[in-house]
């Protein structure tokens, strides 16, 4: 194009003009954590694996998911899903059904028989005490890194409260077994049915292993002082839930009163309904304020559980073939700490309830006495510092024994974090990756023009009658099309989806597509920010740039 | 007059039809045209030719002369040979684009039929429409007769394409446009050879991707005018050559300046267009009565062949300029141009400016002849004189 | 909404002098690439001309004639005829002009070219004012918008050029928006494949002229489309109307709020503009509907 200059005819292209000098800010590509990731107790790469589901790569999604959580099918059923509460999509229509997608991925993996591959076992060995979600998560993470793992569990079966607490109608045992077996298949030295590990045994284990992870949960039921647990009509909730159905049937009369308003209380109440019992829940909290999740309460109501809110039992005594509960209405005041509260009985509001069986379900404590003198405690739990290390070097603790965040995925997350710390401590020169300090992607960074309004694809529950007849799972999974459609609702906050919008919207052709990403040409970028504004995922932001 | 190299058809044609014949022979690619009295017969004849397959021209009939000229420029910039025709109001409407055409160095040929501009409305021969465009960068030729119009329009393409400047050929309304005379139609092959297709150095769409007329800085704009100046300076020479070749081919002289009985003339009438015919009669009469008079007909008005004029008028004592136009506040445009052209000449003739025939009024032979006596020994005046 | 996709073969070059974030430059990128190499352009004085030019450089790979303000369509006709005479009838002639050069001073030439059904593709970058001269009103400036020559807000309505063009019965008329780039590319490609006069009017929220943030031109255009203030449509042969975006999905408020030129509107003013949009929309629906029944 460059012949001889003429004042009339152009002979150069504008590429000779460096408009980059106009700029005061330059776009910067940076994948940033999504709010769901921030809220997720295992910090799963949610945006990433959901995109894989959307793209039809369920195996890839499972691989991504199980980097942080070996229990997608379990978590997909019973996780309290704080990720969904944080999801950006709620500001547009409804949160993404992350949990239902997780279940879809987990179920697919079980159906397909996908297995974890583990590197050959090294000599370095770690003892894990407790086969609940915390212990299994740690065992899994350690095996992935090649460590030898010895797992000590008093029960004959693994799973902890996932097996002996959460009822089968919420978590099918085949699912539980499938996901646990996949971990043990990685090569874990299992010691089942061992005597409860105590302070002395701990020291022994510490001597025979390079590190120890303590994950014994919280197995001591809290007790109501007003109730004599020796009575045959008092059944502890933990025992009740841990028992097989036949035993549950034997131990309950026709009228069951469950004391407590949390998840365990709901599980007891709903299990008892499945035994054909008439069930009343007596809770301190007023209606709508129960600590159990709203959906659990709703489903309990659907299943015919009666609720007596804002009241407490003062005493109980046998009367004829049954029991009479002397109750009083209370003024309930929540405290500052999670779970803390105070109650004030209301004068003259006494009333009575009749029952055949009382099942108190008011929580469980960690058995700290077992470690007294060996481990420091912090309040109701074992004290831990950074990386979940206890007061004994080389001894780590996580899950319900070390935290009041009492959820399965919290336990999984703690197991993962402790395992990562143990691995780092046992691998010379392996510094822990620095914490990713990048800010989470806020809703206003998402250009919602590229996301169509579309309500959530909901999982359905089985009919109520059918539910009450068995302990089969209530919640039905999303089908593959629904799952794809649900995955497509995800904004992919902070995770580039290579949609090319930034490339296409630059008026200055200052973005070049690379094989796997994009680069901004600072010779021409004028710093307008259009690329950022039109990004549907919030994966680019403007950064001040005064270089030119 | 030399014997023609080619035998030509003789047809009875009016001036406008003669132009259409000439255009047809020049084979332009594109012709956007818009009707206006008294130009319309050119347009109609061209369309007639084209519709009968006598020539192949992309004829465009837009909504205005402005658009006609815009299309002409664009077509020319794209490498087409382009013709258009207009008159008076139409030419004036084109004004903006006349500058554009020359600035863009598009070798368009425009035929203008000189007509009075409104107000008030009139349709009469007067050259102020084209003369008031003298600063637009167009080469201007003036023709006296249908034959000359035909010859000039063909030569105009040759000149335009040699220097990449647009050329406007003019003839007077009715006196030339509608007067009928036998016109020799040149041989088509001969015209084709006379007007070879010269490939443009640059044109739109030539594959180089170069753009025309983009916004520019002062120095570069200035340079465009210097380049135009250089091109304008070549015009006299180019039209001289074109004229003499034409004369060789057809036997009809077609020089930038035409002299009639100017040898040893003491009094020389200087004029353009149809007035020349009347003046020729006057010169013959005066010569018969022993007055040494002559006629200098200016064919090439822009650029004015100044050196040739000075040369021709050396030894003449009295130049009488007959202007069929009036530039308010100064007078006759040719008068002004001639005075400026003779500026600084040694022993220049006295130059008498006569406003003769403004608005198309008839100027009788007697009135013109009388001017010789009036001016022969009179001092020149700066003011023009309105001829009765 | 579908993701953006269009071809970019480098027909529009970096280094042009459009404002940072200019939606006109963005649209130009799409158009020049969609129309392809075998094209000759004509541009009328406007921001477009400035963006394309700056001697001795050009930001377009295609050759462009920088013509005069009132004659874009005539110039394009001239180019087309010259190409035709040279046997290059397949070369596309692309005419680019602003709204001033289209709705106002160039309407006469455009109307004539349309009447002759000249084989040209005419793109009007409608930034609703004379922006190159510093932001005065044009006949495309909408009701109540302030400009340098309507400091109190324009008292009259935006000229309905689409209807005027439809009355010419040209084969193709479309509107497009920089918020819908794939659609813009598709419309250009479609227009290119049709012989005769094609006109595409692209809404260009002018950053300084409308008082829009540097990164918000696309957003503003999108709001205009969603509010039905600038409907995306196609009209074939002047009679077959079809709406590209068939629904009006939001009130006009967010669109107005994005722009400083509407800053002085009262609530009543906004309501009045809303009902104008509603009326225009139902008229448009009627046209599109009529076509369906035909
Ligand atoms: C009824 C009920 C329902 C629940 N529902 C949900 C729910 O829906 N969603 C949710 O997220 N969370 C739920 N939770 C909470 C959740 O189950 C626990 O927070 C989680 O299981 C804690 O995991 P963990 O591994 O720390 O302890 P556990 O699951 O309690 O596992 C501890 C394991 O250690 C073993 N063990 C204990 N002491 C010793 C010892 N000294 N030596 C060797 N082994 C020992 C135990 O046998 C057990 O297998 C529920 C809890 C209950 C009680
Ligand atoms: C005959 C004529 N009058 C006035 C101008 C000055 N002028 C140049 S660009 C322009 C504004 C054109 O507005 P528009 O077509 O809307 O294009 P924009 O600048 O908004 O891109 C004007 C009035 C001109 N170039 N030519
Ligand atoms: S939209 Fe997707 S990535 Fe964003 S918070 Fe929700 S689930 Fe996470
Ligand atoms: S759109 Fe282009 S010019 Fe604007 S900030 Fe992004 S890269 Fe730079
Ligand atoms: S616009 Fe698309 S390709 Fe660009 S950073 Fe955002 S998600 Fe990635
Ligand atoms: Mg404009």
PDB file of C-alpha atoms in Angstrom, chain A residues 2 19 38 81 87 134 171 303 470:
ATOM      1  CA  UNK A   2       2.991   2.266   0.204  1.00  0.00           C
ATOM      2  CA  UNK A  19      -3.434   5.323  20.353  1.00  0.00           C
ATOM      3  CA  UNK A  38     -15.847 -18.102  48.625  1.00  0.00           C
ATOM      4  CA  UNK A  81     -25.044 -25.277  50.379  1.00  0.00           C
ATOM      5  CA  UNK A  87     -24.677 -17.097  44.362  1.00  0.00           C
ATOM      6  CA  UNK A 134     -13.492 -35.101  58.077  1.00  0.00           C
ATOM      7  CA  UNK A 171     -28.920 -39.986  51.752  1.00  0.00           C
ATOM      8  CA  UNK A 303     -45.112 -35.423  56.260  1.00  0.00           C
ATOM      9  CA  UNK A 470     -40.260 -46.274  53.183  1.00  0.00           C
TER      10      UNK A 470
END
